[in-house]
mmCIF file of C-alpha atoms and ligand atoms in Angstrom:
data_model
loop_
_atom_site.group_PDB
_atom_site.id
_atom_site.type_symbol
_atom_site.label_atom_id
_atom_site.label_comp_id
_atom_site.label_asym_id
_atom_site.label_seq_id
_atom_site.Cartn_x
_atom_site.Cartn_y
_atom_site.Cartn_z
ATOM 1 C CA MET A 114 -27.952 -64.322 -39.782
ATOM 2 C CA ARG A 115 -27.511 -60.491 -39.552
ATOM 3 C CA PRO A 116 -24.683 -58.647 -37.831
ATOM 4 C CA PRO A 117 -25.062 -59.089 -34.097
ATOM 5 C CA ALA A 118 -24.483 -55.326 -33.772
ATOM 6 C CA GLU A 119 -27.874 -54.786 -35.710
ATOM 7 C CA ALA A 120 -29.601 -56.911 -33.126
ATOM 8 C CA ILE A 121 -28.006 -55.162 -30.310
ATOM 9 C CA GLY A 122 -28.785 -51.758 -31.695
ATOM 10 C CA GLU A 123 -32.405 -52.688 -32.469
ATOM 11 C CA LEU A 124 -32.792 -53.844 -28.584
ATOM 12 C CA ALA A 125 -31.189 -50.690 -27.594
ATOM 13 C CA LEU A 126 -33.709 -48.656 -29.391
ATOM 14 C CA VAL A 127 -36.818 -50.602 -27.929
ATOM 15 C CA VAL A 128 -35.255 -50.298 -24.404
ATOM 16 C CA GLY A 129 -34.487 -46.601 -24.920
ATOM 17 C CA GLY A 130 -38.162 -46.008 -26.337
ATOM 18 C CA ILE A 131 -39.628 -47.705 -23.255
ATOM 19 C CA ALA A 132 -37.472 -45.592 -20.922
ATOM 20 C CA LEU A 133 -38.392 -42.411 -22.815
ATOM 21 C CA LEU A 134 -42.085 -43.196 -22.328
ATOM 22 C CA ILE A 135 -41.561 -43.738 -18.569
ATOM 23 C CA PHE A 136 -39.504 -40.536 -18.349
ATOM 24 C CA ILE A 137 -42.328 -38.594 -20.160
ATOM 25 C CA GLY A 138 -44.911 -40.128 -17.764
ATOM 26 C CA VAL A 139 -43.131 -39.270 -14.745
ATOM 27 C CA GLU A 140 -42.032 -35.990 -15.480
ATOM 28 C CA GLY A 141 -45.311 -35.134 -16.809
ATOM 29 C CA ALA A 142 -46.985 -36.274 -13.735
ATOM 30 C CA LEU A 143 -44.512 -34.244 -11.597
ATOM 31 C CA ILE A 144 -45.056 -31.111 -13.652
ATOM 32 C CA TYR A 145 -48.776 -31.506 -13.549
ATOM 33 C CA ALA A 146 -48.743 -31.946 -9.741
ATOM 34 C CA VAL A 147 -46.648 -28.829 -9.356
ATOM 35 C CA TRP A 148 -48.809 -26.809 -11.466
ATOM 36 C CA ARG A 149 -51.985 -28.187 -9.994
ATOM 37 C CA TYR A 150 -51.153 -27.645 -6.343
ATOM 38 C CA ARG A 151 -49.253 -24.269 -6.958
ATOM 39 C CA PRO A 152 -49.427 -21.993 -3.812
ATOM 40 C CA SER A 153 -51.995 -19.560 -5.093
ATOM 41 C CA ARG A 154 -54.408 -22.613 -5.210
ATOM 42 C CA LEU A 155 -53.740 -23.981 -1.695
ATOM 43 C CA SER A 156 -56.397 -21.616 -0.262
ATOM 44 C CA ALA A 157 -58.749 -24.314 -1.229
ATOM 45 C CA GLY A 158 -57.156 -26.534 1.504
ATOM 46 C CA GLU A 159 -54.735 -29.525 1.599
ATOM 47 C CA PRO A 160 -54.789 -31.879 -1.434
ATOM 48 C CA ALA A 161 -55.872 -35.490 -0.804
ATOM 49 C CA ARG A 162 -53.348 -37.830 0.665
ATOM 50 C CA PHE A 163 -52.567 -41.299 -0.616
ATOM 51 C CA GLU A 164 -51.644 -43.257 2.505
ATOM 52 C CA GLN A 165 -52.128 -46.806 2.816
ATOM 53 C CA ASN A 166 -53.836 -47.014 -0.738
ATOM 54 C CA THR A 167 -53.369 -50.702 -1.222
ATOM 55 C CA ARG A 168 -54.353 -50.527 -4.949
ATOM 56 C CA LEU A 169 -52.005 -47.645 -5.853
ATOM 57 C CA GLU A 170 -49.024 -49.557 -4.104
ATOM 58 C CA ILE A 171 -49.767 -52.719 -5.961
ATOM 59 C CA ALA A 172 -50.018 -50.757 -9.179
ATOM 60 C CA TRP A 173 -46.646 -48.968 -8.753
ATOM 61 C CA THR A 174 -44.975 -52.083 -7.736
ATOM 62 C CA ALA A 175 -46.302 -54.315 -10.453
ATOM 63 C CA ALA A 176 -45.844 -51.754 -13.311
ATOM 64 C CA PRO A 177 -41.837 -51.699 -13.073
ATOM 65 C CA ALA A 178 -41.862 -55.401 -12.605
ATOM 66 C CA VAL A 179 -43.730 -55.951 -15.871
ATOM 67 C CA VAL A 180 -41.560 -53.340 -17.617
ATOM 68 C CA LEU A 181 -38.381 -55.241 -16.360
ATOM 69 C CA ALA A 182 -39.926 -58.658 -17.423
ATOM 70 C CA VAL A 183 -40.588 -57.426 -20.785
ATOM 71 C CA VAL A 184 -37.204 -55.999 -21.297
ATOM 72 C CA PHE A 185 -35.734 -59.333 -19.854
ATOM 73 C CA VAL A 186 -37.559 -61.407 -22.376
ATOM 74 C CA LEU A 187 -36.569 -59.016 -25.181
ATOM 75 C CA MET A 188 -33.036 -59.354 -24.115
ATOM 76 C CA LEU A 189 -33.112 -63.242 -24.084
ATOM 77 C CA GLY A 190 -34.338 -63.176 -27.549
ATOM 78 C CA THR A 191 -31.421 -60.859 -28.612
ATOM 79 C CA MET A 192 -28.825 -62.867 -26.671
ATOM 80 C CA ALA A 193 -30.104 -66.065 -28.409
ATOM 81 C CA GLU A 194 -29.757 -64.434 -31.623
ATOM 82 C CA ILE A 195 -26.425 -62.879 -31.482
ATOM 83 C CA GLY A 196 -25.090 -66.195 -29.819
ATOM 84 C CA GLY A 197 -26.071 -67.677 -33.089
ATOM 85 C CA ALA A 198 -27.004 -71.217 -31.572
ATOM 86 C CA SER A 199 -29.325 -71.902 -34.429
ATOM 87 C CA VAL A 200 -26.941 -70.923 -37.184
ATOM 88 C CA GLU A 201 -23.882 -73.146 -37.979
ATOM 89 C CA PRO A 202 -20.679 -71.097 -38.329
ATOM 90 C CA GLY A 203 -19.029 -71.085 -41.600
ATOM 91 C CA LEU A 204 -15.696 -70.456 -40.091
ATOM 92 C CA ARG A 205 -14.162 -70.897 -36.628
ATOM 93 C CA VAL A 206 -11.220 -68.878 -35.512
ATOM 94 C CA ARG A 207 -9.250 -69.129 -32.376
ATOM 95 C CA ALA A 208 -8.533 -65.712 -30.702
ATOM 96 C CA VAL A 209 -6.060 -65.592 -27.892
ATOM 97 C CA GLY A 210 -5.416 -62.355 -25.878
ATOM 98 C CA HIS A 211 -1.936 -61.727 -24.941
ATOM 99 C CA GLN A 212 -0.367 -58.642 -23.052
ATOM 100 C CA TRP A 213 -0.762 -56.611 -25.429
ATOM 101 C CA TRP A 214 -1.595 -58.216 -28.759
ATOM 102 C CA TRP A 215 -3.837 -60.757 -30.151
ATOM 103 C CA GLU A 216 -3.095 -64.294 -31.650
ATOM 104 C CA PHE A 217 -5.495 -65.541 -34.309
ATOM 105 C CA GLY A 218 -5.549 -69.238 -35.183
ATOM 106 C CA TYR A 219 -7.254 -70.645 -38.424
ATOM 107 C CA GLY A 220 -6.574 -74.273 -38.043
ATOM 108 C CA GLY A 221 -2.827 -74.705 -38.350
ATOM 109 C CA VAL A 222 -2.344 -71.130 -39.625
ATOM 110 C CA THR A 223 -1.477 -68.604 -36.872
ATOM 111 C CA THR A 224 -1.312 -64.681 -37.434
ATOM 112 C CA ALA A 225 -1.526 -61.749 -35.106
ATOM 113 C CA ASN A 226 -3.491 -58.517 -34.523
ATOM 114 C CA GLU A 227 -5.138 -58.558 -37.956
ATOM 115 C CA MET A 228 -7.938 -61.041 -38.769
ATOM 116 C CA HIS A 229 -9.512 -61.743 -42.121
ATOM 117 C CA ILE A 230 -13.068 -62.988 -42.365
ATOM 118 C CA PRO A 231 -15.409 -63.729 -45.369
ATOM 119 C CA VAL A 232 -18.507 -61.607 -45.640
ATOM 120 C CA ASP A 233 -21.870 -62.978 -45.248
ATOM 121 C CA THR A 234 -20.507 -65.856 -43.231
ATOM 122 C CA PRO A 235 -21.124 -66.498 -39.411
ATOM 123 C CA VAL A 236 -17.774 -66.672 -37.809
ATOM 124 C CA GLU A 237 -17.334 -68.351 -34.499
ATOM 125 C CA LEU A 238 -14.632 -67.127 -32.279
ATOM 126 C CA GLU A 239 -13.011 -69.212 -29.595
ATOM 127 C CA LEU A 240 -11.649 -66.807 -27.123
ATOM 128 C CA ALA A 241 -8.886 -67.610 -24.777
ATOM 129 C CA SER A 242 -6.226 -65.836 -22.862
ATOM 130 C CA THR A 243 -2.585 -66.636 -21.835
ATOM 131 C CA ASP A 244 -2.135 -64.225 -19.013
ATOM 132 C CA VAL A 245 -4.868 -61.804 -17.739
ATOM 133 C CA ILE A 246 -8.370 -60.970 -18.659
ATOM 134 C CA HIS A 247 -8.820 -59.356 -21.809
ATOM 135 C CA SER A 248 -12.112 -58.478 -23.810
ATOM 136 C CA PHE A 249 -12.678 -58.936 -27.468
ATOM 137 C CA TRP A 250 -14.653 -56.335 -29.019
ATOM 138 C CA VAL A 251 -15.297 -55.235 -32.629
ATOM 139 C CA PRO A 252 -18.427 -53.135 -32.284
ATOM 140 C CA GLU A 253 -19.775 -53.404 -35.697
ATOM 141 C CA LEU A 254 -19.269 -56.937 -36.133
ATOM 142 C CA GLY A 255 -20.524 -58.535 -32.905
ATOM 143 C CA GLY A 256 -20.910 -58.216 -29.102
ATOM 144 C CA LYS A 257 -18.255 -57.952 -26.520
ATOM 145 C CA THR A 258 -16.924 -61.078 -24.624
ATOM 146 C CA ASP A 259 -14.169 -61.411 -22.038
ATOM 147 C CA MET A 260 -11.110 -63.683 -22.695
ATOM 148 C CA LEU A 261 -10.513 -65.531 -19.548
ATOM 149 C CA PRO A 262 -7.409 -67.544 -18.702
ATOM 150 C CA GLY A 263 -8.015 -71.122 -18.293
ATOM 151 C CA THR A 264 -11.336 -71.083 -20.109
ATOM 152 C CA VAL A 265 -12.862 -70.859 -23.560
ATOM 153 C CA ASN A 266 -15.502 -68.353 -24.183
ATOM 154 C CA HIS A 267 -17.359 -68.046 -27.606
ATOM 155 C CA LEU A 268 -18.434 -65.104 -29.773
ATOM 156 C CA ARG A 269 -20.053 -64.668 -33.179
ATOM 157 C CA LEU A 270 -18.896 -62.246 -35.680
ATOM 158 C CA PHE A 271 -20.784 -61.381 -38.848
ATOM 159 C CA ALA A 272 -19.893 -58.909 -41.559
ATOM 160 C CA ARG A 273 -22.441 -57.944 -44.337
ATOM 161 C CA ARG A 274 -20.097 -55.614 -46.252
ATOM 162 C CA ALA A 275 -16.592 -56.056 -47.173
ATOM 163 C CA GLY A 276 -14.333 -53.448 -45.364
ATOM 164 C CA VAL A 277 -11.961 -52.748 -42.579
ATOM 165 C CA TYR A 278 -13.509 -52.903 -39.049
ATOM 166 C CA GLN A 279 -11.766 -51.556 -36.036
ATOM 167 C CA GLY A 280 -11.834 -53.367 -32.538
ATOM 168 C CA GLN A 281 -10.251 -52.718 -29.100
ATOM 169 C CA CYS A 282 -9.464 -54.789 -26.019
ATOM 170 C CA ALA A 283 -12.389 -53.773 -23.812
ATOM 171 C CA GLU A 284 -10.980 -54.929 -20.388
ATOM 172 C CA PHE A 285 -8.098 -53.016 -18.666
ATOM 173 C CA CYS A 286 -5.378 -55.587 -18.909
ATOM 174 C CA GLY A 287 -2.257 -53.647 -18.108
ATOM 175 C CA VAL A 288 -0.291 -50.563 -19.056
ATOM 176 C CA GLU A 289 -0.614 -50.979 -22.780
ATOM 177 C CA HIS A 290 -4.279 -52.049 -22.697
ATOM 178 C CA ALA A 291 -5.138 -49.079 -25.012
ATOM 179 C CA TRP A 292 -2.654 -50.446 -27.774
ATOM 180 C CA MET A 293 -4.516 -53.685 -28.079
ATOM 181 C CA ARG A 294 -6.248 -52.952 -31.361
ATOM 182 C CA ILE A 295 -7.965 -55.284 -33.528
ATOM 183 C CA ARG A 296 -8.147 -55.015 -37.231
ATOM 184 C CA VAL A 297 -10.826 -57.182 -38.990
ATOM 185 C CA VAL A 298 -10.710 -57.277 -42.715
ATOM 186 C CA ALA A 299 -13.923 -58.565 -44.141
ATOM 187 C CA GLU A 300 -13.743 -59.625 -47.705
ATOM 188 C CA SER A 301 -15.196 -61.984 -50.509
ATOM 189 C CA GLN A 302 -14.923 -65.698 -49.929
ATOM 190 C CA ALA A 303 -12.499 -65.793 -52.867
ATOM 191 C CA ASP A 304 -10.174 -63.017 -51.527
ATOM 192 C CA PHE A 305 -10.398 -64.570 -48.125
ATOM 193 C CA ASP A 306 -9.441 -68.029 -49.499
ATOM 194 C CA ARG A 307 -6.475 -66.342 -51.232
ATOM 195 C CA TRP A 308 -5.421 -64.863 -48.041
ATOM 196 C CA LEU A 309 -5.639 -67.802 -46.035
ATOM 197 C CA ALA A 310 -3.699 -69.866 -48.608
ATOM 198 C CA ALA A 311 -0.948 -67.326 -48.614
ATOM 199 C CA GLN A 312 -0.735 -67.181 -44.759
ATOM 200 C CA GLY A 313 -0.555 -70.985 -44.709
ATOM 201 C CA GLN A 314 2.702 -70.791 -46.705
ATOM 202 C CA PRO A 315 6.073 -70.809 -45.041
ATOM 203 C CA ALA A 316 8.028 -67.702 -45.444
ATOM 204 C CA ALA A 317 10.311 -67.425 -48.590
ATOM 205 C CA THR A 318 13.559 -68.069 -47.039
ATOM 206 C CA ARG A 319 16.587 -66.417 -48.753
ATOM 207 C CA GLY A 320 19.174 -66.875 -46.118
ATOM 208 C CA GLY A 321 19.928 -63.160 -46.417
ATOM 209 C CA ASP A 322 21.591 -60.654 -43.955
ATOM 210 C CA GLY A 323 18.275 -59.885 -42.349
ATOM 211 C CA GLU A 324 17.287 -63.479 -41.730
ATOM 212 C CA HIS A 325 20.694 -64.177 -40.336
ATOM 213 C CA VAL A 326 20.284 -61.149 -37.871
ATOM 214 C CA PHE A 327 16.809 -62.409 -36.882
ATOM 215 C CA LEU A 328 18.036 -66.027 -36.288
ATOM 216 C CA ALA A 329 21.297 -65.049 -34.545
ATOM 217 C CA ASN A 330 19.459 -62.879 -31.845
ATOM 218 C CA ILE A 331 16.946 -63.186 -29.019
ATOM 219 C CA CYS A 332 14.097 -62.617 -31.467
ATOM 220 C CA VAL A 333 13.769 -66.319 -31.909
ATOM 221 C CA ASN A 334 13.101 -66.848 -28.267
ATOM 222 C CA CYS A 335 9.589 -65.151 -28.638
ATOM 223 C CA HIS A 336 8.713 -65.178 -32.461
ATOM 224 C CA ALA A 337 8.055 -67.784 -34.980
ATOM 225 C CA ILE A 338 8.726 -67.498 -38.743
ATOM 226 C CA ARG A 339 7.487 -70.726 -40.423
ATOM 227 C CA GLY A 340 10.183 -72.013 -42.832
ATOM 228 C CA THR A 341 13.047 -70.984 -40.726
ATOM 229 C CA GLY A 342 14.106 -72.518 -37.421
ATOM 230 C CA ALA A 343 12.340 -69.645 -35.437
ATOM 231 C CA ALA A 344 9.562 -71.289 -33.528
ATOM 232 C CA GLY A 345 8.930 -68.818 -30.499
ATOM 233 C CA ILE A 346 5.418 -68.622 -29.137
ATOM 234 C CA ALA A 347 5.394 -65.814 -26.531
ATOM 235 C CA GLY A 348 5.248 -63.071 -29.084
ATOM 236 C CA PRO A 349 3.349 -62.706 -32.463
ATOM 237 C CA ASP A 350 4.054 -65.057 -35.287
ATOM 238 C CA LEU A 351 6.009 -63.063 -37.878
ATOM 239 C CA THR A 352 5.773 -65.501 -40.845
ATOM 240 C CA HIS A 353 3.706 -62.835 -42.871
ATOM 241 C CA VAL A 354 4.185 -59.662 -40.820
ATOM 242 C CA GLY A 355 5.105 -57.616 -43.898
ATOM 243 C CA ALA A 356 1.335 -58.174 -45.130
ATOM 244 C CA ARG A 357 -0.099 -56.619 -41.973
ATOM 245 C CA ALA A 358 -1.124 -52.860 -41.901
ATOM 246 C CA THR A 359 0.167 -52.175 -38.307
ATOM 247 C CA LEU A 360 2.920 -52.992 -35.945
ATOM 248 C CA GLY A 361 2.602 -53.431 -32.074
ATOM 249 C CA ALA A 362 -1.171 -54.024 -32.386
ATOM 250 C CA GLY A 363 -1.800 -50.774 -34.028
ATOM 251 C CA VAL A 364 0.602 -48.470 -32.476
ATOM 252 C CA LEU A 365 2.447 -47.891 -35.925
ATOM 253 C CA PRO A 366 1.645 -48.168 -39.561
ATOM 254 C CA ASN A 367 3.701 -50.985 -41.004
ATOM 255 C CA ASP A 368 6.324 -49.688 -43.456
ATOM 256 C CA LEU A 369 10.182 -50.035 -43.857
ATOM 257 C CA ALA A 370 10.832 -46.654 -41.843
ATOM 258 C CA ARG A 371 8.283 -47.607 -39.050
ATOM 259 C CA MET A 372 9.607 -51.236 -38.934
ATOM 260 C CA ARG A 373 13.019 -49.997 -38.389
ATOM 261 C CA ALA A 374 12.144 -47.505 -35.751
ATOM 262 C CA TRP A 375 10.078 -50.139 -33.782
ATOM 263 C CA LEU A 376 12.903 -52.549 -34.062
ATOM 264 C CA ALA A 377 15.533 -49.945 -32.764
ATOM 265 C CA ASP A 378 13.405 -49.279 -29.776
ATOM 266 C CA PRO A 379 10.071 -50.885 -29.228
ATOM 267 C CA GLN A 380 9.779 -49.285 -25.601
ATOM 268 C CA GLN A 381 9.857 -45.744 -27.211
ATOM 269 C CA HIS A 382 6.545 -46.582 -29.157
ATOM 270 C CA LYS A 383 4.803 -48.866 -26.767
ATOM 271 C CA PRO A 384 6.347 -48.424 -23.321
ATOM 272 C CA GLY A 385 5.875 -51.597 -21.289
ATOM 273 C CA ALA A 386 5.475 -53.905 -24.250
ATOM 274 C CA LEU A 387 7.125 -57.075 -23.374
ATOM 275 C CA MET A 388 9.503 -56.844 -26.497
ATOM 276 C CA PRO A 389 12.859 -55.541 -25.138
ATOM 277 C CA ARG A 390 15.204 -53.204 -26.981
ATOM 278 C CA VAL A 391 17.572 -55.522 -28.610
ATOM 279 C CA PRO A 392 21.029 -53.816 -29.230
ATOM 280 C CA LEU A 393 21.787 -53.963 -32.930
ATOM 281 C CA ALA A 394 24.103 -52.064 -35.109
ATOM 282 C CA ASP A 395 22.520 -49.588 -37.775
ATOM 283 C CA THR A 396 23.428 -52.036 -40.514
ATOM 284 C CA GLU A 397 21.824 -54.963 -38.773
ATOM 285 C CA LEU A 398 18.638 -52.978 -38.251
ATOM 286 C CA ASP A 399 18.482 -51.984 -41.885
ATOM 287 C CA SER A 400 18.671 -55.551 -43.120
ATOM 288 C CA LEU A 401 16.286 -56.817 -40.314
ATOM 289 C CA ALA A 402 13.712 -54.261 -41.099
ATOM 290 C CA ALA A 403 13.919 -54.909 -44.635
ATOM 291 C CA TYR A 404 13.707 -58.731 -44.101
ATOM 292 C CA LEU A 405 10.718 -58.446 -41.944
ATOM 293 C CA VAL A 406 8.561 -56.018 -44.301
ATOM 294 C CA SER A 407 9.508 -58.464 -47.105
ATOM 295 C CA LEU A 408 7.573 -61.292 -45.428
ATOM 296 C CA LYS A 409 4.320 -60.756 -47.323
HETATM 297 CU CU1 CUA B 127 -6.197 -56.556 -23.297
HETATM 298 CU CU2 CUA B 127 -7.038 -54.575 -22.358
#
């Protein structure tokens, strides 16, 4: 398999080439007619007319139909290829759109906003939504497919080279639609296996101040941290939140200072986000931020 984006890009070039040829033909004929029948030559009389010329009318009806049929067949081939029907996926990931973040499920392992995939492996995404219509799009790795509440759509991703690929929700889904970024880390199979094994571990609980603040406040209504009593599912799973590169689906880089600022007032950084401002003392914010960034 090759990256679906390559197949899509190739089709776009072919269709663009056909369109360019037609453009040159039509504009060329127009320019020729303007020149050929310019006023200084009209003294020779009116040019011939083409009314009720059956052959011509059939020709210029059939030509576009043939062009469209060719494009249609080419497109069917590309759709079949990027759908990957003939290639067994090496990995299946469940991706769920939420207002305004992403949930990724690898079997029993749940994470958010940042997905890892092995390179050179066809990845089958099962796309769902818990609220409104979102659209999953990482342009360099695959096509764009809607996530619809109540139904499961499928999308193939394929990365040839290791690296970080940026994606974005591509269907307007509410006030923070623009801050629904997707970060895909493509890495070697060994690195991916290590990452997945680490994600599968419960959080190392220390019973420290930060953990206490988390468990004693409304954080637990929405968030899960495996290994503690927190098992909320409305918001992102935070078991290894410290290992992610960003906060709020891309709105802030993830470090201690930004984590603290985010916790102090999410609405200041992502207005409309469903995470409310939780009134906490400064010392509580310090220990909670330190605890969360420590969850690697
Ligand atoms: Cu989700 Cu736009």
